[in-house]
């Protein structure tokens, strides 16, 4: 399936699972960190909550586990531990095909932006180096830039604001169901890329305009 970016002015990329093959490391860090605090978080939980801020994820798991409200202090401790464990793991690789997608979009005159629920400073800094010339911090939206993360539309609405574009001028590349939901709630078309273990149907029911099985497949199919 070919996909055209004609009539678009910007591409908004999610980061984990789109620009980096980082989700397995996030799974390991989340599961281990929350287990230390007495929570049972599964691999599937991590993928289904992907895109949320760390605080949202912890509150969601706590509610499901019947543990009630979590204090801001405990959330900070849990997320700090998760980040510590993540940073101890081997450096994650750039997602195959992602740089090619970005190059094609930029060559077609499209603005590049990154919209992530991540608060992992190491990756937020690294993405600007690995995708140098395409990704700049002023056009990024991270967990530090919004109060409500995905699936709320806030991160993508913020991206439209700082990018000086309208929803119909943008397209989003997302691998997570909650990320797709957030972008659609902001009125933006979404290209879904299923780089994880979720069934395609879980992504498709969120309403993307197309679905690819890898970033390389998207790169090979992209027309600008």
Tab-separated table of C-alpha atoms in Angstrom:
chain	number	residue	atom	x	y	z
A	1	UNK	CA	0.000	0.000	0.000
A	2	UNK	CA	1.413	3.375	-1.017
A	3	UNK	CA	0.792	6.325	1.285
A	4	UNK	CA	0.970	9.923	0.115
A	5	UNK	CA	1.850	13.002	2.162
A	6	UNK	CA	0.556	15.317	-0.536
A	7	UNK	CA	-1.199	18.396	0.904
A	8	UNK	CA	0.422	17.852	4.317
A	9	UNK	CA	2.824	20.328	5.917
A	10	UNK	CA	4.118	18.333	8.889
A	11	UNK	CA	4.746	14.806	10.142
A	12	UNK	CA	4.419	14.231	13.888
A	13	UNK	CA	6.362	11.170	15.069
A	14	UNK	CA	5.849	9.267	18.275
A	15	UNK	CA	9.227	8.213	19.704
A	16	UNK	CA	9.214	4.844	21.498
A	17	UNK	CA	8.317	2.047	19.116
A	18	UNK	CA	8.471	4.423	16.137
A	19	UNK	CA	11.863	6.154	16.133
A	20	UNK	CA	13.468	3.667	18.542
A	21	UNK	CA	13.112	-0.057	19.093
A	22	UNK	CA	12.839	0.775	22.774
A	23	UNK	CA	9.620	-0.848	23.903
A	24	UNK	CA	11.166	-4.170	25.057
A	25	UNK	CA	13.458	-2.191	27.364
A	26	UNK	CA	10.549	-0.107	28.643
A	27	UNK	CA	8.635	-3.332	29.316
A	28	UNK	CA	11.509	-4.750	31.353
A	29	UNK	CA	11.974	-1.535	33.339
A	30	UNK	CA	8.279	-1.000	34.047
A	31	UNK	CA	7.588	-4.586	35.109
A	32	UNK	CA	10.624	-4.721	37.406
A	33	UNK	CA	10.121	-1.270	38.924
A	34	UNK	CA	6.462	-1.699	39.762
A	35	UNK	CA	7.064	-5.198	41.140
A	36	UNK	CA	9.458	-3.639	43.644
A	37	UNK	CA	6.569	-1.470	44.839
A	38	UNK	CA	4.123	-4.372	45.021
A	39	UNK	CA	2.317	-3.948	41.705
A	40	UNK	CA	1.669	-6.649	39.112
A	41	UNK	CA	2.251	-5.109	35.683
A	42	UNK	CA	2.281	-7.361	32.623
A	43	UNK	CA	3.942	-6.992	29.229
A	44	UNK	CA	0.514	-6.348	27.705
A	45	UNK	CA	-0.164	-3.631	30.303
A	46	UNK	CA	2.928	-1.745	29.153
A	47	UNK	CA	1.922	-1.802	25.491
A	48	UNK	CA	-1.701	-0.901	26.203
A	49	UNK	CA	-0.627	2.057	28.377
A	50	UNK	CA	2.097	3.201	25.993
A	51	UNK	CA	1.880	6.903	25.289
A	52	UNK	CA	0.562	7.850	28.707
A	53	UNK	CA	2.759	9.826	31.051
A	54	UNK	CA	4.468	7.814	33.764
A	55	UNK	CA	2.092	9.227	36.356
A	56	UNK	CA	-0.967	8.227	34.332
A	57	UNK	CA	0.399	4.707	33.869
A	58	UNK	CA	1.091	4.239	37.578
A	59	UNK	CA	-2.326	5.572	38.571
A	60	UNK	CA	-4.012	3.268	36.049
A	61	UNK	CA	-2.225	0.174	37.337
A	62	UNK	CA	-2.853	1.151	40.962
A	63	UNK	CA	-6.567	1.572	40.285
A	64	UNK	CA	-6.757	-1.790	38.546
A	65	UNK	CA	-4.883	-3.462	41.402
A	66	UNK	CA	-7.323	-1.954	43.905
A	67	UNK	CA	-4.601	-0.025	45.722
A	68	UNK	CA	-6.369	3.334	45.484
A	69	UNK	CA	-4.776	6.745	45.138
A	70	UNK	CA	-1.017	7.051	44.784
A	71	UNK	CA	0.720	10.094	46.224
A	72	UNK	CA	2.756	12.362	43.979
A	73	UNK	CA	5.831	11.470	46.035
A	74	UNK	CA	5.337	7.734	45.469
A	75	UNK	CA	4.721	8.300	41.766
A	76	UNK	CA	7.998	10.213	41.544
A	77	UNK	CA	9.824	7.396	43.344
A	78	UNK	CA	8.336	4.705	41.112
A	79	UNK	CA	9.018	6.560	37.884
A	80	UNK	CA	12.545	7.433	38.994
A	81	UNK	CA	13.179	3.751	39.661
A	82	UNK	CA	11.714	2.784	36.287
A	83	UNK	CA	13.959	5.338	34.569
A	84	UNK	CA	16.986	4.103	36.519
A	85	UNK	CA	16.341	0.505	35.431
A	86	UNK	CA	15.771	1.588	31.823
A	87	UNK	CA	19.065	3.462	31.727
A	88	UNK	CA	20.917	0.387	33.051
A	89	UNK	CA	19.823	-1.668	30.050
A	90	UNK	CA	21.806	-1.799	26.788
A	91	UNK	CA	21.353	1.257	24.563
A	92	UNK	CA	18.315	0.854	22.342
A	93	UNK	CA	18.649	0.947	18.578
A	94	UNK	CA	17.106	3.364	16.145
A	95	UNK	CA	14.081	1.759	14.501
A	96	UNK	CA	15.008	0.396	11.048
A	97	UNK	CA	13.424	2.561	8.373
A	98	UNK	CA	12.625	5.486	10.677
A	99	UNK	CA	15.422	7.734	9.442
A	100	UNK	CA	14.421	6.993	5.845
A	101	UNK	CA	10.816	7.998	6.553
A	102	UNK	CA	12.047	11.221	8.136
A	103	UNK	CA	14.391	11.969	5.252
A	104	UNK	CA	11.636	11.437	2.688
A	105	UNK	CA	9.249	13.691	4.601
A	106	UNK	CA	11.846	16.440	5.017
A	107	UNK	CA	12.885	16.175	1.356
A	108	UNK	CA	9.249	16.794	0.480
A	109	UNK	CA	9.333	20.026	2.473
A	110	UNK	CA	7.437	18.730	5.493
A	111	UNK	CA	8.134	19.930	9.002
A	112	UNK	CA	9.307	17.220	11.426
A	113	UNK	CA	8.039	17.064	14.999
A	114	UNK	CA	8.257	14.509	17.797
A	115	UNK	CA	5.374	13.953	20.217
A	116	UNK	CA	6.133	11.532	23.042
A	117	UNK	CA	4.724	10.651	26.427
A	118	UNK	CA	8.245	9.864	27.563
A	119	UNK	CA	10.003	11.656	30.380
A	120	UNK	CA	13.208	9.655	29.898
A	121	UNK	CA	15.764	12.424	29.571
A	122	UNK	CA	18.423	10.240	27.962
A	123	UNK	CA	16.232	9.371	24.990
A	124	UNK	CA	14.826	12.885	24.642
A	125	UNK	CA	18.397	14.163	24.328
A	126	UNK	CA	19.533	11.310	22.127
A	127	UNK	CA	16.770	11.668	19.536
A	128	UNK	CA	18.078	15.130	18.715
A	129	UNK	CA	21.521	13.663	18.012
A	130	UNK	CA	20.470	10.527	16.130
A	131	UNK	CA	18.039	12.467	13.952
A	132	UNK	CA	20.189	15.589	13.759
A	133	UNK	CA	19.039	18.038	11.150
A	134	UNK	CA	15.449	16.845	11.465
A	135	UNK	CA	14.511	16.848	15.176
A	136	UNK	CA	14.892	19.967	17.334
A	137	UNK	CA	13.733	20.426	20.930
A	138	UNK	CA	11.526	23.500	20.257
A	139	UNK	CA	9.320	21.336	18.003
A	140	UNK	CA	9.127	18.412	20.445
A	141	UNK	CA	6.346	17.658	22.926
A	142	UNK	CA	7.320	15.409	25.858
A	143	UNK	CA	5.887	14.418	29.227
A	144	UNK	CA	7.387	17.650	30.587
A	145	UNK	CA	5.324	19.834	28.258
A	146	UNK	CA	1.744	18.775	29.051
A	147	UNK	CA	-0.232	17.950	32.175
A	148	UNK	CA	-2.352	15.323	30.469
A	149	UNK	CA	-0.652	12.802	28.195
A	150	UNK	CA	-2.076	10.448	25.617
A	151	UNK	CA	-4.882	9.282	25.159
A	152	UNK	CA	-5.915	12.897	25.788
A	153	UNK	CA	-5.411	15.065	22.713
A	154	UNK	CA	-3.304	17.575	24.654
A	155	UNK	CA	0.153	16.475	23.378
A	156	UNK	CA	-0.950	16.662	19.745
A	157	UNK	CA	-2.831	19.913	20.233
A	158	UNK	CA	0.353	21.322	21.785
A	159	UNK	CA	2.339	20.082	18.773
A	160	UNK	CA	-0.019	21.855	16.378
A	161	UNK	CA	0.312	25.045	18.418
A	162	UNK	CA	4.103	25.108	18.577
A	163	UNK	CA	4.395	23.947	14.961
A	164	UNK	CA	2.109	26.664	13.652
A	165	UNK	CA	-0.033	24.173	11.751
A	166	UNK	CA	-3.647	23.014	11.674
A	167	UNK	CA	-4.855	19.461	12.220
A	168	UNK	CA	-5.622	18.869	8.552
A	169	UNK	CA	-2.078	19.928	7.610
A	170	UNK	CA	-0.470	17.230	9.774
A	171	UNK	CA	-0.150	13.464	9.838
A	172	UNK	CA	0.934	11.395	12.825
A	173	UNK	CA	3.034	8.214	12.873
A	174	UNK	CA	2.085	6.116	15.904
A	175	UNK	CA	2.516	2.529	17.103
A	176	UNK	CA	0.307	2.649	20.211
A	177	UNK	CA	-3.490	2.477	20.443
A	178	UNK	CA	-3.667	5.300	22.994
A	179	UNK	CA	-1.390	7.424	20.828
A	180	UNK	CA	-3.631	6.894	17.819
A	181	UNK	CA	-6.641	7.785	19.954
A	182	UNK	CA	-4.964	10.989	21.144
A	183	UNK	CA	-4.099	12.107	17.618
A	184	UNK	CA	-7.562	11.310	16.294
A	185	UNK	CA	-9.091	13.256	19.210
A	186	UNK	CA	-6.994	16.208	18.056
A	187	UNK	CA	-8.446	15.792	14.558
A	188	UNK	CA	-5.217	14.550	12.937
A	189	UNK	CA	-4.845	11.690	10.446
A	190	UNK	CA	-2.715	8.820	11.747
A	191	UNK	CA	-0.477	6.261	10.076
A	192	UNK	CA	-0.312	3.236	12.382
A	193	UNK	CA	2.879	1.181	12.479
A	194	UNK	CA	2.553	-2.069	14.409
A	195	UNK	CA	6.052	-2.638	15.758
A	196	UNK	CA	4.952	-4.543	18.885
A	197	UNK	CA	3.017	-7.654	19.920
A	198	UNK	CA	-0.497	-6.197	19.765
A	199	UNK	CA	-2.982	-7.557	17.255
A	200	UNK	CA	-3.512	-5.277	14.251
A	201	UNK	CA	-7.203	-5.065	15.155
A	202	UNK	CA	-6.387	-3.226	18.391
A	203	UNK	CA	-4.705	-0.461	16.398
A	204	UNK	CA	-7.200	-0.438	13.538
A	205	UNK	CA	-10.204	0.115	15.772
A	206	UNK	CA	-8.692	3.452	16.854
A	207	UNK	CA	-9.202	4.758	13.298
A	208	UNK	CA	-5.841	5.200	11.540
A	209	UNK	CA	-5.882	5.974	7.816
A	210	UNK	CA	-3.476	3.108	7.178
A	211	UNK	CA	-1.436	0.434	8.951
A	212	UNK	CA	2.077	-0.831	8.230
A	213	UNK	CA	3.963	-3.686	9.873
A	214	UNK	CA	7.259	-1.812	10.223
A	215	UNK	CA	8.830	1.589	9.730
A	216	UNK	CA	10.787	0.112	6.829
A	217	UNK	CA	7.551	-0.917	5.145
A	218	UNK	CA	6.258	2.626	5.619
A	219	UNK	CA	9.506	4.052	4.211
A	220	UNK	CA	9.240	1.851	1.133
A	221	UNK	CA	5.603	2.865	0.572
A	222	UNK	CA	5.806	6.576	1.342
A	223	UNK	CA	5.148	9.111	-1.415
A	224	UNK	CA	5.754	12.832	-0.943
